[in-house]
Amino acid sequence: MAQQEDVFKKIVSHCKEYGFVFPSSDIYDGLGAVYDYGQNGVELKNNIKQYWWQSMVLLHENIVGIDAAIFMHPTTWKASGHVDAFNDPLIDNRDSKKRYRADVLIEEQMAKYEDKIQKEVEKAQKRFGDSFDEAKFRATNERVLENQKKYDDLHHRFQEVMNAEGGIDLDGLKQIILDEGIVCPISGTRNWTDVRQFNLMFKTEMGSTADGASTIYLRPETAQGIFVNYLNVQKTGRMKLPFGIAQIGKAFRNEIVARQFIFRMREFEQMEMQFFIQPGTELDWFAKWKEYRMKWHQNLGFGAENYRFHDHDKLAHYANAATDIEFHMPFGFKEVEGIHSRTNFDLSQHAKYSGKKIEYFDPETNESYTPYVIETSIGVDRMFLSIMCHSYEEQLLPDGQTRTVLHLPAALAPVKLAVFPLTKKDGMPEKAQEIINDLRFHFNCKYEEKDQIGKRYRRMDAIGCPYCVTVDQQTLEDNTVTLRDRDTMEQKRVAISDLRSIIEDKVSITSLLKKLL
Ligand code: ATP
């Protein structure tokens, strides 16, 4: 674990050193849980967004995009439930003065029981080898059964408390923390305050601050911009159910536990798609979108073992089924995307609060109804972090040296091709520039002439550039260059005229998209 934390620290400093992610307002020592993307970060982030947008809007004839404003009419957030229910239950430890989310402390406790079971299973697996019958072991082993019971009891109690009538039972949450003997990771004590609710929305004022100014919120999710535009898009686009609306945009949450770099930020970006369907078909569509979204993730080639679904026990006030796609980060399996069956909650609420009829007339059944919704919601920043974590490697080379390399999927890499003149004379820089002038219309190229070639390779490895080309004496004679592959470090001689056809397909988002069909 300590080693994993170490790796995570290195990734954070790598992000800063190579222009991926900087603390916000760095010269003023940063702002809590707010970050800026640098020259390489913005390219990677744009590529992630493009991969998502195109997989939704380009590959689905029945999905269209919008770009709604961040500021919305304040009633939106009354209708959506965010004013009353977008709260985190907080608890403080009096000794360390640290603040925690009470629900997270309990979820971590459940994960500990799960871990214990998993360890028993792995131990037995090693001992029994091929003859191991996991199902039987889980059903009979005493230690597994004991931990399973602890897990089940806690799970059951937690669900009751979170879904209590009239909202979360705050005293019940505290009692669980006390009964389970959960201690503060910093002080190690059980000296807890009561649990309180804390609203996560940022407020500001619109208009002059004197009379007449109204309080508005910075949107805590992009989804509501889609719901309030459902009628506009359905009518002007003459959309027939089922259809989806996709959106990428900023969201803001005044997070309490704002740690772990860009995993939990106060200003972040979401890619959300709301899919409108006929009531009664939601569980089918939920299953289809689960499958498609998992495919989208695994298509990046990071290995299926690094992903898992985590079905929710604690359903949000609007959902009748929900799951997370979790990715194996250096600090454990963590949510990257949520998929929710939101019923007709949002559209019905907006109909109620706006007094407008928000329905769909189904020409096939001659009926009008409020559509149900399946939502897929992914954080761009968490996706960015998962890609960084998986791609980062400190590699020991056969000659005993080490190199830091980002094995980014080529289609997402900020720079696709670096072109180096071997020396700064004999017309090599001009030749290198000529290559770039030709290829820059097709993919992102970078010119580098400083330092020895070896150092230039290392710099490109560190930003995940998949290909480097060197212009040397021979180039001037026969128009060939050496092409070096980031991952294998192999170099081969190729004609300049072949560069585009060799590289373009491998670095284009289109090649990723084709694998999704
Ligand atoms: P968590 O349980 O981690 O707080 P959530 O379940 O509240 O997340 P959703 O409301 O489902 O998250 O939001 C959808 C996605 O938006 C999440 O899967 C995540 O990728 C992203 N996201 C949510 N909150 C943040 C945040 N504070 N910083 C970065 N990304 C976030």
Tab-separated table of C-alpha atoms in Angstrom, residues 9-401:
chain	number	residue	atom	x	y	z
A	9	LYS	CA	2.758	10.885	-5.442
A	10	LYS	CA	5.135	10.397	-8.340
A	11	ILE	CA	2.264	10.593	-10.813
A	12	VAL	CA	1.080	13.864	-9.248
A	13	SER	CA	4.528	15.424	-9.547
A	14	HIS	CA	4.982	14.031	-13.046
A	15	CYS	CA	1.716	15.734	-14.041
A	16	LYS	CA	3.111	19.039	-12.862
A	17	GLU	CA	6.639	18.638	-14.193
A	18	TYR	CA	5.500	17.773	-17.710
A	19	GLY	CA	2.713	20.314	-18.149
A	20	PHE	CA	-0.302	18.080	-17.589
A	21	VAL	CA	-1.885	19.406	-14.384
A	22	PHE	CA	-0.976	22.404	-12.205
A	23	PRO	CA	-2.506	23.496	-8.895
A	24	SER	CA	-4.879	26.390	-9.570
A	25	SER	CA	-3.365	29.851	-8.991
A	26	ASP	CA	-0.071	28.138	-8.261
A	27	ILE	CA	1.874	31.349	-7.569
A	28	TYR	CA	-0.519	31.980	-4.658
A	29	ASP	CA	0.101	28.440	-3.365
A	30	GLY	CA	-2.953	26.927	-4.991
A	31	LEU	CA	-6.645	26.718	-4.155
A	32	GLY	CA	-8.069	23.653	-2.402
A	33	ALA	CA	-9.123	20.912	-4.798
A	34	VAL	CA	-9.035	23.171	-7.864
A	35	TYR	CA	-6.600	22.425	-10.696
A	36	ASP	CA	-5.535	23.786	-14.088
A	37	TYR	CA	-4.608	21.706	-17.105
A	38	GLY	CA	-1.333	22.589	-18.786
A	39	GLN	CA	-0.131	22.414	-22.371
A	40	ASN	CA	-0.084	18.612	-22.518
A	41	GLY	CA	-2.973	18.070	-20.126
A	42	VAL	CA	-5.385	20.086	-22.216
A	43	GLU	CA	-4.575	17.999	-25.304
A	44	LEU	CA	-5.084	14.711	-23.477
A	45	LYS	CA	-8.291	16.020	-21.928
A	46	ASN	CA	-9.614	17.200	-25.298
A	47	ASN	CA	-8.863	13.797	-26.797
A	48	ILE	CA	-10.746	12.029	-23.997
A	49	LYS	CA	-13.700	14.319	-24.584
A	50	GLN	CA	-13.550	13.730	-28.312
A	51	TYR	CA	-13.459	9.958	-27.840
A	52	TRP	CA	-16.553	10.155	-25.628
A	53	TRP	CA	-18.442	12.709	-27.740
A	54	GLN	CA	-17.876	10.870	-30.984
A	55	SER	CA	-18.761	7.490	-29.475
A	56	MET	CA	-22.089	8.998	-28.396
A	57	VAL	CA	-23.067	11.521	-31.063
A	58	LEU	CA	-21.251	10.211	-34.135
A	59	LEU	CA	-21.898	6.510	-33.597
A	60	HIS	CA	-25.541	6.806	-32.503
A	61	GLU	CA	-28.028	8.268	-34.934
A	62	ASN	CA	-30.493	8.806	-32.098
A	63	ILE	CA	-28.136	10.792	-29.831
A	64	VAL	CA	-27.603	14.531	-30.251
A	65	GLY	CA	-25.539	16.987	-28.231
A	66	ILE	CA	-26.204	20.293	-26.499
A	67	ASP	CA	-24.181	22.849	-24.569
A	68	ALA	CA	-26.293	24.385	-21.806
A	69	ALA	CA	-25.287	27.319	-19.599
A	70	ILE	CA	-23.741	26.754	-16.187
A	71	PHE	CA	-26.164	29.207	-14.562
A	72	MET	CA	-29.716	27.955	-14.475
A	73	HIS	CA	-32.993	29.267	-13.107
A	74	PRO	CA	-32.847	28.675	-9.322
A	75	THR	CA	-36.106	26.723	-9.381
A	76	THR	CA	-34.275	24.047	-11.385
A	77	TRP	CA	-32.471	22.993	-8.224
A	78	LYS	CA	-35.626	23.011	-6.107
A	79	ALA	CA	-37.258	20.733	-8.682
A	80	SER	CA	-34.273	18.407	-8.987
A	81	GLY	CA	-34.075	17.976	-5.222
A	82	HIS	CA	-30.593	19.451	-4.927
A	83	VAL	CA	-31.623	22.317	-2.633
A	84	ASP	CA	-33.170	19.909	-0.140
A	85	ALA	CA	-31.277	16.694	-0.647
A	86	PHE	CA	-27.841	17.272	-2.159
A	87	ASN	CA	-26.211	16.896	1.191
A	88	ASP	CA	-23.302	14.954	2.536
A	89	PRO	CA	-23.514	13.632	6.093
A	90	LEU	CA	-20.414	14.944	7.860
A	91	ILE	CA	-18.706	13.957	11.065
A	92	ASP	CA	-15.663	15.501	12.763
A	93	ASN	CA	-13.059	13.864	14.926
A	94	ARG	CA	-12.535	16.153	17.928
A	95	ASP	CA	-8.902	15.154	18.425
A	96	SER	CA	-7.526	15.435	14.902
A	97	LYS	CA	-10.068	18.147	13.920
A	98	LYS	CA	-10.452	16.279	10.638
A	99	ARG	CA	-13.791	16.130	8.885
A	100	TYR	CA	-15.100	12.989	7.185
A	101	ARG	CA	-18.124	11.853	5.269
A	102	ALA	CA	-19.893	9.521	7.680
A	103	ASP	CA	-21.216	7.319	4.856
A	104	VAL	CA	-17.710	6.954	3.424
A	105	LEU	CA	-16.285	5.868	6.792
A	106	ILE	CA	-18.883	3.098	6.920
A	107	GLU	CA	-18.337	2.079	3.314
A	108	GLU	CA	-14.634	1.769	4.076
A	109	GLN	CA	-15.449	-0.445	7.027
A	110	MET	CA	-17.505	-2.712	4.732
A	111	ALA	CA	-14.622	-2.809	2.278
A	112	LYS	CA	-12.372	-4.043	5.125
A	113	TYR	CA	-14.655	-7.050	5.693
A	114	GLU	CA	-14.660	-7.718	1.955
A	115	ASP	CA	-10.877	-7.526	1.904
A	116	LYS	CA	-10.564	-10.031	4.724
A	117	ILE	CA	-12.773	-12.474	2.849
A	118	GLN	CA	-10.825	-11.952	-0.343
A	119	LYS	CA	-7.539	-12.642	1.442
A	120	GLU	CA	-8.866	-15.929	2.861
A	121	VAL	CA	-10.007	-16.949	-0.612
A	122	GLU	CA	-6.657	-16.100	-2.175
A	123	LYS	CA	-4.760	-17.978	0.527
A	124	ALA	CA	-6.878	-21.079	0.021
A	125	GLN	CA	-6.577	-20.776	-3.728
A	126	LYS	CA	-2.790	-20.935	-3.433
A	127	ARG	CA	-2.964	-23.884	-1.056
A	128	PHE	CA	-5.378	-26.015	-3.079
A	129	GLY	CA	-4.328	-25.020	-6.599
A	130	ASP	CA	-6.443	-26.388	-9.450
A	131	SER	CA	-8.710	-28.425	-7.224
A	132	PHE	CA	-9.957	-25.296	-5.427
A	133	ASP	CA	-13.722	-24.914	-5.302
A	134	GLU	CA	-14.285	-21.247	-4.436
A	135	ALA	CA	-18.065	-21.424	-4.025
A	136	LYS	CA	-17.774	-24.311	-1.579
A	137	PHE	CA	-14.973	-22.606	0.318
A	138	ARG	CA	-17.010	-19.415	0.693
A	139	ALA	CA	-20.004	-21.411	1.906
A	140	THR	CA	-18.111	-23.397	4.534
A	141	ASN	CA	-14.968	-21.643	5.768
A	142	GLU	CA	-15.498	-20.338	9.287
A	143	ARG	CA	-13.494	-17.131	8.977
A	144	VAL	CA	-15.152	-16.280	5.671
A	145	LEU	CA	-18.606	-16.897	7.118
A	146	GLU	CA	-17.836	-14.803	10.168
A	147	ASN	CA	-16.701	-11.832	8.069
A	148	GLN	CA	-19.533	-12.298	5.609
A	149	LYS	CA	-22.018	-12.074	8.468
A	150	LYS	CA	-20.371	-8.913	9.781
A	151	TYR	CA	-20.521	-7.459	6.286
A	152	ASP	CA	-24.156	-8.440	5.723
A	153	ASP	CA	-25.305	-7.083	9.085
A	154	LEU	CA	-23.516	-3.793	8.567
A	155	HIS	CA	-24.727	-3.559	5.013
A	156	HIS	CA	-28.327	-4.093	6.065
A	157	ARG	CA	-28.105	-1.547	8.859
A	158	PHE	CA	-26.386	0.997	6.615
A	159	GLN	CA	-29.100	0.663	3.983
A	160	GLU	CA	-31.829	1.219	6.549
A	161	VAL	CA	-30.167	4.330	7.905
A	162	MET	CA	-29.417	5.833	4.477
A	163	ASN	CA	-32.915	5.190	3.176
A	164	ALA	CA	-34.817	6.143	6.316
A	165	GLU	CA	-38.134	7.892	5.887
A	166	GLY	CA	-37.661	11.641	5.747
A	167	GLY	CA	-34.013	11.393	4.671
A	168	ILE	CA	-30.816	9.959	6.088
A	169	ASP	CA	-31.024	9.004	9.772
A	170	LEU	CA	-28.058	11.016	11.076
A	171	ASP	CA	-28.113	9.619	14.625
A	172	GLY	CA	-28.293	6.125	13.179
A	173	LEU	CA	-25.175	6.799	11.102
A	174	LYS	CA	-23.242	7.949	14.145
A	175	GLN	CA	-24.391	4.921	16.125
A	176	ILE	CA	-23.036	2.593	13.424
A	177	ILE	CA	-19.674	4.369	13.542
A	178	LEU	CA	-19.564	3.946	17.334
A	179	ASP	CA	-20.762	0.326	17.302
A	180	GLU	CA	-18.248	-0.664	14.650
A	181	GLY	CA	-15.465	0.980	16.641
A	182	ILE	CA	-14.380	3.036	13.616
A	183	VAL	CA	-11.431	5.258	14.517
A	184	CYS	CA	-10.096	8.413	12.886
A	185	PRO	CA	-7.168	7.403	10.638
A	186	ILE	CA	-5.190	10.433	11.860
A	187	SER	CA	-5.756	10.530	15.628
A	188	GLY	CA	-6.717	6.887	16.058
A	189	THR	CA	-9.527	7.889	18.461
A	190	ARG	CA	-13.293	7.439	18.549
A	191	ASN	CA	-13.963	10.953	19.786
A	192	TRP	CA	-16.614	11.817	17.169
A	193	THR	CA	-19.030	14.748	16.944
A	194	ASP	CA	-22.646	14.292	15.848
A	195	VAL	CA	-23.333	13.850	12.134
A	196	ARG	CA	-24.525	16.973	10.273
A	197	GLN	CA	-25.821	17.607	6.786
A	198	PHE	CA	-23.887	19.901	4.466
A	199	ASN	CA	-25.181	21.171	1.105
A	200	LEU	CA	-22.649	20.811	-1.696
A	201	MET	CA	-23.884	23.553	-4.001
A	202	PHE	CA	-21.964	26.805	-4.499
A	203	LYS	CA	-24.123	29.923	-4.346
A	204	THR	CA	-23.665	33.252	-6.023
A	205	GLU	CA	-25.789	36.259	-6.855
A	206	MET	CA	-27.096	37.377	-10.188
A	207	GLY	CA	-27.776	41.034	-10.876
A	208	SER	CA	-26.646	43.898	-8.649
A	209	THR	CA	-26.110	42.913	-5.063
A	210	ALA	CA	-28.581	45.588	-3.928
A	211	ASP	CA	-32.330	44.960	-4.136
A	212	GLY	CA	-33.587	42.449	-6.603
A	213	ALA	CA	-30.497	40.265	-6.812
A	214	SER	CA	-31.367	36.603	-6.851
A	215	THR	CA	-29.391	33.748	-5.433
A	216	ILE	CA	-28.350	31.272	-8.057
A	217	TYR	CA	-26.245	28.139	-7.928
A	218	LEU	CA	-23.303	26.907	-9.921
A	219	ARG	CA	-24.648	23.680	-11.381
A	220	PRO	CA	-23.560	20.607	-9.396
A	221	GLU	CA	-24.236	18.340	-12.392
A	222	THR	CA	-24.738	18.916	-16.097
A	223	ALA	CA	-27.779	16.628	-16.279
A	224	GLN	CA	-30.377	19.264	-15.404
A	225	GLY	CA	-29.351	21.367	-18.419
A	226	ILE	CA	-30.404	18.387	-20.510
A	227	PHE	CA	-33.723	17.816	-18.726
A	228	VAL	CA	-34.854	21.427	-19.020
A	229	ASN	CA	-34.051	21.265	-22.744
A	230	TYR	CA	-35.828	17.955	-23.347
A	231	LEU	CA	-38.849	19.598	-25.022
A	232	ASN	CA	-36.727	22.010	-27.083
A	233	VAL	CA	-34.552	19.248	-28.496
A	234	GLN	CA	-37.343	16.709	-28.954
A	235	LYS	CA	-39.516	19.185	-30.855
A	236	THR	CA	-36.875	20.995	-32.948
A	237	GLY	CA	-35.003	17.782	-33.733
A	238	ARG	CA	-38.258	15.833	-34.231
A	239	MET	CA	-36.724	13.132	-32.113
A	240	LYS	CA	-38.507	9.848	-31.631
A	241	LEU	CA	-38.122	7.743	-28.515
A	242	PRO	CA	-35.732	6.204	-27.659
A	243	PHE	CA	-33.269	9.059	-28.079
A	244	GLY	CA	-30.443	10.601	-26.122
A	245	ILE	CA	-28.989	14.039	-25.393
A	246	ALA	CA	-25.280	14.296	-24.630
A	247	GLN	CA	-23.418	17.138	-22.994
A	248	ILE	CA	-19.896	17.899	-21.789
A	249	GLY	CA	-19.408	20.694	-19.298
A	250	LYS	CA	-18.224	22.009	-15.975
A	251	ALA	CA	-19.900	21.141	-12.687
A	252	PHE	CA	-19.191	22.481	-9.195
A	253	ARG	CA	-19.435	20.842	-5.793
A	254	ASN	CA	-18.210	22.188	-2.508
A	255	GLU	CA	-16.673	18.835	-1.610
A	256	ILE	CA	-15.631	18.285	1.975
A	257	VAL	CA	-13.207	15.464	1.547
A	258	ALA	CA	-11.239	17.104	-1.217
A	259	ARG	CA	-8.160	14.927	-1.419
A	260	GLN	CA	-6.576	12.675	-3.996
A	261	PHE	CA	-5.602	15.248	-6.565
A	262	ILE	CA	-8.018	15.469	-9.512
A	263	PHE	CA	-10.097	12.540	-8.234
A	264	ARG	CA	-12.299	14.813	-6.134
A	265	MET	CA	-12.317	18.438	-7.227
A	266	ARG	CA	-14.532	21.394	-6.444
A	267	GLU	CA	-14.679	22.426	-10.103
A	268	PHE	CA	-14.691	19.505	-12.513
A	269	GLU	CA	-16.002	18.426	-15.864
A	270	GLN	CA	-18.668	15.858	-16.655
A	271	MET	CA	-19.665	14.008	-19.796
A	272	GLU	CA	-23.300	13.058	-19.391
A	273	MET	CA	-25.845	11.436	-21.655
A	274	GLN	CA	-29.527	11.168	-20.799
A	275	PHE	CA	-31.340	8.521	-22.795
A	276	PHE	CA	-35.133	8.988	-22.973
A	277	ILE	CA	-37.170	5.811	-23.214
A	278	GLN	CA	-40.607	4.335	-22.887
A	279	PRO	CA	-41.578	3.526	-19.271
A	280	GLY	CA	-41.231	-0.173	-18.542
A	281	THR	CA	-38.199	-0.615	-20.804
A	282	GLU	CA	-35.741	0.924	-18.347
A	283	LEU	CA	-34.122	-2.206	-17.016
A	284	ASP	CA	-33.355	-3.453	-20.526
A	285	TRP	CA	-31.823	-0.132	-21.497
A	286	PHE	CA	-29.963	0.051	-18.200
A	287	ALA	CA	-28.343	-3.308	-18.996
A	288	LYS	CA	-27.507	-2.213	-22.565
A	289	TRP	CA	-25.877	1.026	-21.479
A	290	LYS	CA	-23.917	-0.761	-18.752
A	291	GLU	CA	-22.488	-3.074	-21.352
A	292	TYR	CA	-21.742	-0.347	-23.897
A	293	ARG	CA	-20.059	1.938	-21.411
A	294	MET	CA	-17.871	-0.868	-20.074
A	295	LYS	CA	-16.874	-1.652	-23.648
A	296	TRP	CA	-15.935	2.003	-24.203
A	297	HIS	CA	-13.591	1.866	-21.204
A	298	GLN	CA	-12.055	-1.506	-21.979
A	299	ASN	CA	-11.507	-0.463	-25.585
A	300	LEU	CA	-8.521	1.562	-24.359
A	301	GLY	CA	-6.673	-1.694	-23.769
A	302	PHE	CA	-5.904	-1.336	-20.042
A	303	GLY	CA	-7.071	-4.901	-19.273
A	304	ALA	CA	-10.539	-6.044	-18.209
A	305	GLU	CA	-9.228	-6.967	-14.741
A	306	ASN	CA	-8.834	-3.262	-13.951
A	307	TYR	CA	-12.564	-2.550	-14.157
A	308	ARG	CA	-15.568	-3.674	-12.188
A	309	PHE	CA	-19.198	-2.738	-11.661
A	310	HIS	CA	-20.308	-1.678	-8.239
A	311	ASP	CA	-24.081	-1.859	-7.946
A	312	HIS	CA	-25.579	0.677	-5.544
A	313	ASP	CA	-27.422	-0.241	-2.385
A	314	LYS	CA	-28.033	3.333	-1.472
A	315	LEU	CA	-30.073	4.658	-4.371
A	316	ALA	CA	-30.270	8.389	-4.975
A	317	HIS	CA	-33.713	9.911	-4.489
A	318	TYR	CA	-34.398	9.725	-8.237
A	319	ALA	CA	-33.057	6.286	-9.185
A	320	ASN	CA	-34.540	2.786	-9.415
A	321	ALA	CA	-31.263	1.099	-10.418
A	322	ALA	CA	-27.695	2.362	-10.332
A	323	THR	CA	-24.189	1.105	-10.817
A	324	ASP	CA	-20.688	2.551	-10.928
A	325	ILE	CA	-17.898	1.589	-13.244
A	326	GLU	CA	-14.842	1.423	-11.029
A	327	PHE	CA	-11.237	1.525	-12.158
A	328	HIS	CA	-8.222	0.112	-10.353
A	329	MET	CA	-6.389	3.266	-9.251
A	330	PRO	CA	-3.209	3.141	-7.137
A	331	PHE	CA	-5.470	3.832	-4.127
A	332	GLY	CA	-7.932	1.017	-4.865
A	333	PHE	CA	-10.961	0.444	-7.110
A	334	LYS	CA	-12.699	3.815	-7.466
A	335	GLU	CA	-15.743	5.174	-9.277
A	336	VAL	CA	-15.077	6.748	-12.646
A	337	GLU	CA	-18.573	6.630	-14.090
A	338	GLY	CA	-22.127	6.284	-12.803
A	339	ILE	CA	-24.989	4.700	-14.735
A	340	HIS	CA	-28.424	5.422	-13.328
A	341	SER	CA	-31.964	4.538	-14.148
A	342	ARG	CA	-33.553	7.852	-13.131
A	343	THR	CA	-37.194	6.908	-13.835
A	344	ASN	CA	-39.325	9.931	-14.857
A	345	PHE	CA	-38.354	11.763	-11.698
A	346	ASP	CA	-36.580	14.752	-13.239
A	347	LEU	CA	-38.987	15.434	-16.087
A	348	SER	CA	-42.002	15.080	-13.776
A	349	GLN	CA	-40.467	17.417	-11.231
A	350	HIS	CA	-39.713	20.045	-13.874
A	351	ALA	CA	-43.260	19.699	-15.200
A	352	LYS	CA	-44.589	20.240	-11.703
A	353	TYR	CA	-42.406	23.232	-10.865
A	354	SER	CA	-42.643	24.954	-14.272
A	355	GLY	CA	-46.294	24.240	-14.911
A	356	LYS	CA	-45.377	23.051	-18.439
A	357	LYS	CA	-46.503	19.770	-19.868
A	358	ILE	CA	-43.343	17.729	-20.442
A	359	GLU	CA	-44.450	14.612	-22.229
A	360	TYR	CA	-43.911	12.546	-25.330
A	361	PHE	CA	-46.652	11.674	-27.758
A	362	ASP	CA	-45.981	8.179	-28.987
A	363	PRO	CA	-47.269	7.934	-32.579
A	364	GLU	CA	-47.200	4.144	-32.433
A	365	THR	CA	-49.444	3.730	-29.397
A	366	ASN	CA	-51.251	7.086	-29.665
A	367	GLU	CA	-50.438	7.722	-26.027
A	368	SER	CA	-48.735	10.573	-24.203
A	369	TYR	CA	-46.426	9.858	-21.325
A	370	THR	CA	-43.455	11.210	-19.400
A	371	PRO	CA	-40.373	9.389	-20.682
A	372	TYR	CA	-38.114	7.423	-18.376
A	373	VAL	CA	-34.398	8.124	-18.419
A	374	ILE	CA	-31.161	6.163	-18.323
A	375	GLU	CA	-28.184	8.345	-17.500
A	376	THR	CA	-24.518	7.673	-18.121
A	377	SER	CA	-22.331	10.155	-16.254
A	378	ILE	CA	-18.550	10.173	-16.318
A	379	GLY	CA	-16.034	12.618	-14.905
A	380	VAL	CA	-13.471	13.811	-17.461
A	381	ASP	CA	-10.944	14.457	-14.714
A	382	ARG	CA	-11.322	11.018	-13.130
A	383	MET	CA	-10.989	9.465	-16.549
A	384	PHE	CA	-7.844	11.540	-17.086
A	385	LEU	CA	-6.464	10.357	-13.738
A	386	SER	CA	-7.195	6.695	-14.461
A	387	ILE	CA	-5.411	6.961	-17.812
A	388	MET	CA	-2.402	8.656	-16.225
A	389	CYS	CA	-2.198	6.076	-13.433
A	390	HIS	CA	-2.366	3.159	-15.799
A	391	SER	CA	0.069	4.616	-18.329
A	392	TYR	CA	2.827	5.715	-15.967
A	393	GLU	CA	5.844	3.423	-15.755
A	394	GLU	CA	9.348	3.729	-14.394
A	395	GLN	CA	10.981	1.190	-16.617
A	396	LEU	CA	14.277	-0.530	-15.973
A	397	LEU	CA	16.105	-0.871	-19.282
A	398	PRO	CA	18.449	-3.711	-20.282
A	399	ASP	CA	21.462	-1.360	-19.995
A	400	GLY	CA	20.645	-0.721	-16.319
A	401	GLN	CA	19.255	2.762	-16.876
